[in-house]
Amino acid sequence: MITNPAIDDYVSSLVPERSPLLKRLEQEAAEENIPIVQLPSAQVMRMLLLLHRPKAILEVGTAIGYSTIWLAEAAPEARIVTMDIDEDRLVRARENIKEAGCADRVEILSRDATLGLPESYQFDCLFIDAAKGQYRVFLDLYLPLLREGGLVISDNVLFRGLVATPEEAGKRQRPMVDKLLSYNSHLMERPDLETTFIPVGDGLAISMKKK
């Protein structure tokens, strides 16, 4: 956690009641150590999408479909493309998304996200929540597919607060921390993006593609 745990717990307690499906997925993720977007971050994303009202969303990192369902509920008119390289988790994601009643709006791709997508794909929102060491690659690949005025939402960009105190990162964590530090700086330096950071959950970067 990057904030006081008590504050995060309090904010999480204020998130409106989720569906039984989402609550079940939260429990499964906790029991099986599957990384999913944290509740306070999911609620911020929901508010952003309610305000932005995207028609097409790209999600990089499906896991078991938890965040996909959040995106679908927050943007009921949007078509969603989501991709992941873990086929076992995608099998579960397909069932969960079907159970959520939004399978007709979600295209699920079993695909290495570093391979990109054809230019025929165009999006209003890009959600990056996959291998943190590849965030810069994902941004470079998919930002050209984002329409002007579109949103880029990057999760886990503060990585348990270690980006603020990289000297406290362990040997295995430090390379990831350094890549996130570089990614965060890159977001702020790009002339075609307006970016802000929100210290909620594990850290969200919210960027808008300038017109």
PDB file of C-alpha atoms in Angstrom:
ATOM      1  CA  MET A   1       0.000   0.000   0.000  1.00  0.00           C
ATOM      2  CA  ILE A   2       1.203   3.509  -0.731  1.00  0.00           C
ATOM      3  CA  THR A   3      -1.060   5.272   1.747  1.00  0.00           C
ATOM      4  CA  ASN A   4      -1.835   4.636   5.400  1.00  0.00           C
ATOM      5  CA  PRO A   5      -3.426   1.149   5.409  1.00  0.00           C
ATOM      6  CA  ALA A   6      -6.189   2.399   7.686  1.00  0.00           C
ATOM      7  CA  ILE A   7      -7.061   5.105   5.149  1.00  0.00           C
ATOM      8  CA  ASP A   8      -7.111   2.598   2.279  1.00  0.00           C
ATOM      9  CA  ASP A   9      -9.329   0.281   4.325  1.00  0.00           C
ATOM     10  CA  TYR A  10     -11.657   3.174   5.106  1.00  0.00           C
ATOM     11  CA  VAL A  11     -11.881   4.267   1.459  1.00  0.00           C
ATOM     12  CA  SER A  12     -12.492   0.664   0.403  1.00  0.00           C
ATOM     13  CA  SER A  13     -15.336   0.421   2.926  1.00  0.00           C
ATOM     14  CA  LEU A  14     -17.028   3.382   1.211  1.00  0.00           C
ATOM     15  CA  VAL A  15     -17.064   1.740  -2.228  1.00  0.00           C
ATOM     16  CA  PRO A  16     -20.692   0.851  -3.028  1.00  0.00           C
ATOM     17  CA  GLU A  17     -21.753  -2.764  -2.731  1.00  0.00           C
ATOM     18  CA  ARG A  18     -20.455  -4.836  -5.628  1.00  0.00           C
ATOM     19  CA  SER A  19     -22.222  -7.666  -7.377  1.00  0.00           C
ATOM     20  CA  PRO A  20     -21.824 -11.175  -5.904  1.00  0.00           C
ATOM     21  CA  LEU A  21     -19.666 -11.995  -8.934  1.00  0.00           C
ATOM     22  CA  LEU A  22     -17.180  -9.173  -8.302  1.00  0.00           C
ATOM     23  CA  LYS A  23     -17.017 -10.022  -4.602  1.00  0.00           C
ATOM     24  CA  ARG A  24     -16.334 -13.654  -5.461  1.00  0.00           C
ATOM     25  CA  LEU A  25     -13.524 -12.635  -7.825  1.00  0.00           C
ATOM     26  CA  GLU A  26     -12.031 -10.432  -5.111  1.00  0.00           C
ATOM     27  CA  GLN A  27     -11.977 -13.423  -2.781  1.00  0.00           C
ATOM     28  CA  GLU A  28     -10.478 -15.722  -5.415  1.00  0.00           C
ATOM     29  CA  ALA A  29      -7.778 -13.181  -6.226  1.00  0.00           C
ATOM     30  CA  ALA A  30      -6.862 -12.834  -2.554  1.00  0.00           C
ATOM     31  CA  GLU A  31      -6.757 -16.590  -1.997  1.00  0.00           C
ATOM     32  CA  GLU A  32      -4.762 -17.344  -5.161  1.00  0.00           C
ATOM     33  CA  ASN A  33      -2.528 -14.262  -5.141  1.00  0.00           C
ATOM     34  CA  ILE A  34      -3.885 -13.065  -8.490  1.00  0.00           C
ATOM     35  CA  PRO A  35      -3.147  -9.367  -9.026  1.00  0.00           C
ATOM     36  CA  ILE A  36      -6.303  -7.328  -9.587  1.00  0.00           C
ATOM     37  CA  VAL A  37      -6.993  -3.614  -9.444  1.00  0.00           C
ATOM     38  CA  GLN A  38      -7.553  -2.447  -5.865  1.00  0.00           C
ATOM     39  CA  LEU A  39     -10.990  -1.254  -4.856  1.00  0.00           C
ATOM     40  CA  PRO A  40     -10.193   2.464  -4.383  1.00  0.00           C
ATOM     41  CA  SER A  41      -8.475   2.511  -7.790  1.00  0.00           C
ATOM     42  CA  ALA A  42     -11.395   0.703  -9.415  1.00  0.00           C
ATOM     43  CA  GLN A  43     -13.785   3.314  -8.047  1.00  0.00           C
ATOM     44  CA  VAL A  44     -11.635   6.157  -9.405  1.00  0.00           C
ATOM     45  CA  MET A  45     -11.587   4.448 -12.806  1.00  0.00           C
ATOM     46  CA  ARG A  46     -15.342   4.071 -12.683  1.00  0.00           C
ATOM     47  CA  MET A  47     -15.802   7.788 -12.062  1.00  0.00           C
ATOM     48  CA  LEU A  48     -13.416   8.670 -14.896  1.00  0.00           C
ATOM     49  CA  LEU A  49     -15.298   6.480 -17.347  1.00  0.00           C
ATOM     50  CA  LEU A  50     -18.687   7.803 -16.246  1.00  0.00           C
ATOM     51  CA  LEU A  51     -17.398  11.306 -17.002  1.00  0.00           C
ATOM     52  CA  HIS A  52     -15.513  10.418 -20.200  1.00  0.00           C
ATOM     53  CA  ARG A  53     -18.120   8.006 -21.660  1.00  0.00           C
ATOM     54  CA  PRO A  54     -15.760   6.116 -24.003  1.00  0.00           C
ATOM     55  CA  LYS A  55     -17.113   4.091 -26.901  1.00  0.00           C
ATOM     56  CA  ALA A  56     -14.084   1.807 -27.232  1.00  0.00           C
ATOM     57  CA  ILE A  57     -11.662   0.636 -24.524  1.00  0.00           C
ATOM     58  CA  LEU A  58      -8.420  -1.336 -24.720  1.00  0.00           C
ATOM     59  CA  GLU A  59      -7.343  -3.217 -21.615  1.00  0.00           C
ATOM     60  CA  VAL A  60      -3.794  -4.569 -21.487  1.00  0.00           C
ATOM     61  CA  GLY A  61      -3.864  -7.326 -18.864  1.00  0.00           C
ATOM     62  CA  THR A  62      -7.069  -9.336 -18.418  1.00  0.00           C
ATOM     63  CA  ALA A  63      -6.174 -11.789 -15.630  1.00  0.00           C
ATOM     64  CA  ILE A  64      -9.513 -13.310 -14.540  1.00  0.00           C
ATOM     65  CA  GLY A  65     -11.652 -10.488 -15.951  1.00  0.00           C
ATOM     66  CA  TYR A  66     -12.230  -8.533 -12.747  1.00  0.00           C
ATOM     67  CA  SER A  67     -11.231  -5.116 -14.055  1.00  0.00           C
ATOM     68  CA  THR A  68     -12.828  -5.899 -17.422  1.00  0.00           C
ATOM     69  CA  ILE A  69     -16.182  -6.207 -15.675  1.00  0.00           C
ATOM     70  CA  TRP A  70     -15.600  -2.930 -13.828  1.00  0.00           C
ATOM     71  CA  LEU A  71     -14.855  -1.236 -17.156  1.00  0.00           C
ATOM     72  CA  ALA A  72     -17.935  -2.747 -18.801  1.00  0.00           C
ATOM     73  CA  GLU A  73     -20.220  -1.654 -15.968  1.00  0.00           C
ATOM     74  CA  ALA A  74     -18.820   1.902 -15.934  1.00  0.00           C
ATOM     75  CA  ALA A  75     -19.041   2.282 -19.717  1.00  0.00           C
ATOM     76  CA  PRO A  76     -22.200   0.409 -20.767  1.00  0.00           C
ATOM     77  CA  GLU A  77     -22.041   1.717 -24.347  1.00  0.00           C
ATOM     78  CA  ALA A  78     -18.405   0.808 -24.902  1.00  0.00           C
ATOM     79  CA  ARG A  79     -16.889  -2.091 -26.757  1.00  0.00           C
ATOM     80  CA  ILE A  80     -13.881  -3.501 -24.932  1.00  0.00           C
ATOM     81  CA  VAL A  81     -10.823  -5.292 -26.262  1.00  0.00           C
ATOM     82  CA  THR A  82      -8.825  -7.045 -23.560  1.00  0.00           C
ATOM     83  CA  MET A  83      -5.706  -9.150 -23.936  1.00  0.00           C
ATOM     84  CA  ASP A  84      -3.550 -11.440 -21.841  1.00  0.00           C
ATOM     85  CA  ILE A  85      -0.868 -14.035 -22.483  1.00  0.00           C
ATOM     86  CA  ASP A  86      -1.991 -16.417 -19.702  1.00  0.00           C
ATOM     87  CA  GLU A  87      -4.451 -18.785 -21.370  1.00  0.00           C
ATOM     88  CA  ASP A  88      -5.457 -20.501 -18.114  1.00  0.00           C
ATOM     89  CA  ARG A  89      -6.593 -17.201 -16.636  1.00  0.00           C
ATOM     90  CA  LEU A  90      -8.291 -16.231 -19.884  1.00  0.00           C
ATOM     91  CA  VAL A  91     -10.432 -19.376 -19.691  1.00  0.00           C
ATOM     92  CA  ARG A  92     -11.678 -18.147 -16.330  1.00  0.00           C
ATOM     93  CA  ALA A  93     -12.016 -14.581 -17.593  1.00  0.00           C
ATOM     94  CA  ARG A  94     -14.276 -15.706 -20.440  1.00  0.00           C
ATOM     95  CA  GLU A  95     -16.599 -17.479 -18.017  1.00  0.00           C
ATOM     96  CA  ASN A  96     -16.632 -14.543 -15.596  1.00  0.00           C
ATOM     97  CA  ILE A  97     -17.315 -11.984 -18.322  1.00  0.00           C
ATOM     98  CA  LYS A  98     -20.098 -14.199 -19.674  1.00  0.00           C
ATOM     99  CA  GLU A  99     -21.590 -14.472 -16.181  1.00  0.00           C
ATOM    100  CA  ALA A 100     -21.448 -10.676 -15.885  1.00  0.00           C
ATOM    101  CA  GLY A 101     -23.630 -10.411 -18.999  1.00  0.00           C
ATOM    102  CA  CYS A 102     -21.217  -8.324 -21.053  1.00  0.00           C
ATOM    103  CA  ALA A 103     -19.592 -10.968 -23.276  1.00  0.00           C
ATOM    104  CA  ASP A 104     -21.290  -9.499 -26.364  1.00  0.00           C
ATOM    105  CA  ARG A 105     -19.309  -6.251 -25.884  1.00  0.00           C
ATOM    106  CA  VAL A 106     -15.932  -7.751 -24.957  1.00  0.00           C
ATOM    107  CA  GLU A 107     -13.354  -9.103 -27.397  1.00  0.00           C
ATOM    108  CA  ILE A 108     -10.886 -11.307 -25.515  1.00  0.00           C
ATOM    109  CA  LEU A 109      -7.510 -11.848 -27.151  1.00  0.00           C
ATOM    110  CA  SER A 110      -5.026 -14.533 -26.136  1.00  0.00           C
ATOM    111  CA  ARG A 111      -2.070 -12.465 -27.182  1.00  0.00           C
ATOM    112  CA  ASP A 112       1.320 -11.147 -26.135  1.00  0.00           C
ATOM    113  CA  ALA A 113       0.595  -7.449 -25.651  1.00  0.00           C
ATOM    114  CA  THR A 114       4.101  -6.535 -26.848  1.00  0.00           C
ATOM    115  CA  LEU A 115       3.026  -7.586 -30.370  1.00  0.00           C
ATOM    116  CA  GLY A 116       0.639  -4.644 -30.792  1.00  0.00           C
ATOM    117  CA  LEU A 117      -2.617  -4.508 -32.759  1.00  0.00           C
ATOM    118  CA  PRO A 118      -3.555  -3.551 -36.326  1.00  0.00           C
ATOM    119  CA  GLU A 119      -4.196   0.141 -37.002  1.00  0.00           C
ATOM    120  CA  SER A 120      -7.840  -0.696 -37.695  1.00  0.00           C
ATOM    121  CA  TYR A 121      -8.323  -0.758 -33.919  1.00  0.00           C
ATOM    122  CA  GLN A 122      -9.145   2.651 -32.462  1.00  0.00           C
ATOM    123  CA  PHE A 123      -9.909   3.445 -28.832  1.00  0.00           C
ATOM    124  CA  ASP A 124     -11.070   6.240 -26.516  1.00  0.00           C
ATOM    125  CA  CYS A 125      -9.509   4.744 -23.398  1.00  0.00           C
ATOM    126  CA  LEU A 126      -6.416   2.639 -22.747  1.00  0.00           C
ATOM    127  CA  PHE A 127      -6.047   0.799 -19.431  1.00  0.00           C
ATOM    128  CA  ILE A 128      -2.558  -0.598 -18.765  1.00  0.00           C
ATOM    129  CA  ASP A 129      -2.378  -3.210 -16.026  1.00  0.00           C
ATOM    130  CA  ALA A 130      -0.001  -5.957 -17.171  1.00  0.00           C
ATOM    131  CA  ALA A 131       3.752  -6.559 -16.843  1.00  0.00           C
ATOM    132  CA  LYS A 132       5.000  -3.378 -15.179  1.00  0.00           C
ATOM    133  CA  GLY A 133       8.416  -3.671 -16.762  1.00  0.00           C
ATOM    134  CA  GLN A 134       6.759  -3.341 -20.189  1.00  0.00           C
ATOM    135  CA  TYR A 135       4.605  -0.267 -19.547  1.00  0.00           C
ATOM    136  CA  ARG A 136       6.695   1.947 -21.844  1.00  0.00           C
ATOM    137  CA  VAL A 137       6.419  -0.655 -24.618  1.00  0.00           C
ATOM    138  CA  PHE A 138       2.648  -0.822 -24.194  1.00  0.00           C
ATOM    139  CA  LEU A 139       2.321   2.958 -24.258  1.00  0.00           C
ATOM    140  CA  ASP A 140       4.409   3.292 -27.416  1.00  0.00           C
ATOM    141  CA  LEU A 141       2.422   0.536 -29.140  1.00  0.00           C
ATOM    142  CA  TYR A 142      -1.092   1.596 -28.260  1.00  0.00           C
ATOM    143  CA  LEU A 143      -1.019   5.374 -27.869  1.00  0.00           C
ATOM    144  CA  PRO A 144      -1.175   5.746 -31.693  1.00  0.00           C
ATOM    145  CA  LEU A 145      -4.472   3.802 -31.566  1.00  0.00           C
ATOM    146  CA  LEU A 146      -5.933   6.200 -29.009  1.00  0.00           C
ATOM    147  CA  ARG A 147      -8.095   8.991 -30.350  1.00  0.00           C
ATOM    148  CA  GLU A 148      -7.329  12.601 -29.441  1.00  0.00           C
ATOM    149  CA  GLY A 149      -8.843  13.448 -26.087  1.00  0.00           C
ATOM    150  CA  GLY A 150      -8.644   9.804 -25.050  1.00  0.00           C
ATOM    151  CA  LEU A 151      -7.583   8.588 -21.617  1.00  0.00           C
ATOM    152  CA  VAL A 152      -4.622   6.450 -20.621  1.00  0.00           C
ATOM    153  CA  ILE A 153      -4.992   4.852 -17.185  1.00  0.00           C
ATOM    154  CA  SER A 154      -1.871   3.133 -15.841  1.00  0.00           C
ATOM    155  CA  ASP A 155      -2.172   1.075 -12.650  1.00  0.00           C
ATOM    156  CA  ASN A 156       0.511   0.214 -10.052  1.00  0.00           C
ATOM    157  CA  VAL A 157       2.719   3.152 -11.018  1.00  0.00           C
ATOM    158  CA  LEU A 158       3.761   3.845  -7.413  1.00  0.00           C
ATOM    159  CA  PHE A 159       4.532   0.174  -6.728  1.00  0.00           C
ATOM    160  CA  ARG A 160       3.901  -0.044  -2.972  1.00  0.00           C
ATOM    161  CA  GLY A 161       5.410   3.408  -2.546  1.00  0.00           C
ATOM    162  CA  LEU A 162       8.868   2.209  -3.574  1.00  0.00           C
ATOM    163  CA  VAL A 163       9.119   4.684  -6.449  1.00  0.00           C
ATOM    164  CA  ALA A 164       9.346   7.395  -3.785  1.00  0.00           C
ATOM    165  CA  THR A 165      12.016   5.514  -1.826  1.00  0.00           C
ATOM    166  CA  PRO A 166      13.814   3.318  -4.391  1.00  0.00           C
ATOM    167  CA  GLU A 167      16.721   2.780  -2.020  1.00  0.00           C
ATOM    168  CA  GLU A 168      14.358   0.636   0.083  1.00  0.00           C
ATOM    169  CA  ALA A 169      13.618  -1.740  -2.797  1.00  0.00           C
ATOM    170  CA  GLY A 170      15.106  -5.203  -2.623  1.00  0.00           C
ATOM    171  CA  LYS A 171      17.405  -6.633  -5.270  1.00  0.00           C
ATOM    172  CA  ARG A 172      14.540  -8.267  -7.157  1.00  0.00           C
ATOM    173  CA  GLN A 173      12.306  -5.207  -6.885  1.00  0.00           C
ATOM    174  CA  ARG A 174      14.816  -2.525  -7.860  1.00  0.00           C
ATOM    175  CA  PRO A 175      14.819  -3.174 -11.650  1.00  0.00           C
ATOM    176  CA  MET A 176      11.005  -2.904 -11.661  1.00  0.00           C
ATOM    177  CA  VAL A 177      11.108   0.256  -9.571  1.00  0.00           C
ATOM    178  CA  ASP A 178      13.660   1.823 -11.914  1.00  0.00           C
ATOM    179  CA  LYS A 179      11.501   1.025 -14.948  1.00  0.00           C
ATOM    180  CA  LEU A 180       8.453   2.560 -13.311  1.00  0.00           C
ATOM    181  CA  LEU A 181      10.431   5.656 -12.365  1.00  0.00           C
ATOM    182  CA  SER A 182      11.462   5.996 -15.999  1.00  0.00           C
ATOM    183  CA  TYR A 183       7.894   5.371 -17.197  1.00  0.00           C
ATOM    184  CA  ASN A 184       6.406   7.951 -14.852  1.00  0.00           C
ATOM    185  CA  SER A 185       8.941  10.560 -15.942  1.00  0.00           C
ATOM    186  CA  HIS A 186       8.236   9.729 -19.574  1.00  0.00           C
ATOM    187  CA  LEU A 187       4.504  10.287 -19.048  1.00  0.00           C
ATOM    188  CA  MET A 188       5.175  13.751 -17.669  1.00  0.00           C
ATOM    189  CA  GLU A 189       7.666  14.669 -20.386  1.00  0.00           C
ATOM    190  CA  ARG A 190       5.599  13.636 -23.410  1.00  0.00           C
ATOM    191  CA  PRO A 191       4.267  16.751 -25.176  1.00  0.00           C
ATOM    192  CA  ASP A 192       1.227  14.853 -26.466  1.00  0.00           C
ATOM    193  CA  LEU A 193       0.016  13.828 -22.985  1.00  0.00           C
ATOM    194  CA  GLU A 194      -1.336  15.675 -19.973  1.00  0.00           C
ATOM    195  CA  THR A 195      -0.720  13.481 -16.920  1.00  0.00           C
ATOM    196  CA  THR A 196      -1.484  13.456 -13.229  1.00  0.00           C
ATOM    197  CA  PHE A 197      -0.810  10.875 -10.529  1.00  0.00           C
ATOM    198  CA  ILE A 198      -3.336   9.761  -7.943  1.00  0.00           C
ATOM    199  CA  PRO A 199      -1.938   8.110  -4.782  1.00  0.00           C
ATOM    200  CA  VAL A 200      -4.771   5.635  -4.381  1.00  0.00           C
ATOM    201  CA  GLY A 201      -4.504   1.858  -4.241  1.00  0.00           C
ATOM    202  CA  ASP A 202      -1.094   1.061  -5.723  1.00  0.00           C
ATOM    203  CA  GLY A 203      -0.999   4.325  -7.658  1.00  0.00           C
ATOM    204  CA  LEU A 204      -2.817   5.456 -10.791  1.00  0.00           C
ATOM    205  CA  ALA A 205      -1.427   7.627 -13.577  1.00  0.00           C
ATOM    206  CA  ILE A 206      -4.173   9.375 -15.516  1.00  0.00           C
ATOM    207  CA  SER A 207      -3.146  10.802 -18.891  1.00  0.00           C
ATOM    208  CA  MET A 208      -5.128  12.557 -21.600  1.00  0.00           C
ATOM    209  CA  LYS A 209      -3.993  12.552 -25.223  1.00  0.00           C
ATOM    210  CA  LYS A 210      -3.882  16.186 -26.225  1.00  0.00           C
ATOM    211  CA  LYS A 211      -5.767  17.487 -29.234  1.00  0.00           C
TER     212      LYS A 211
END
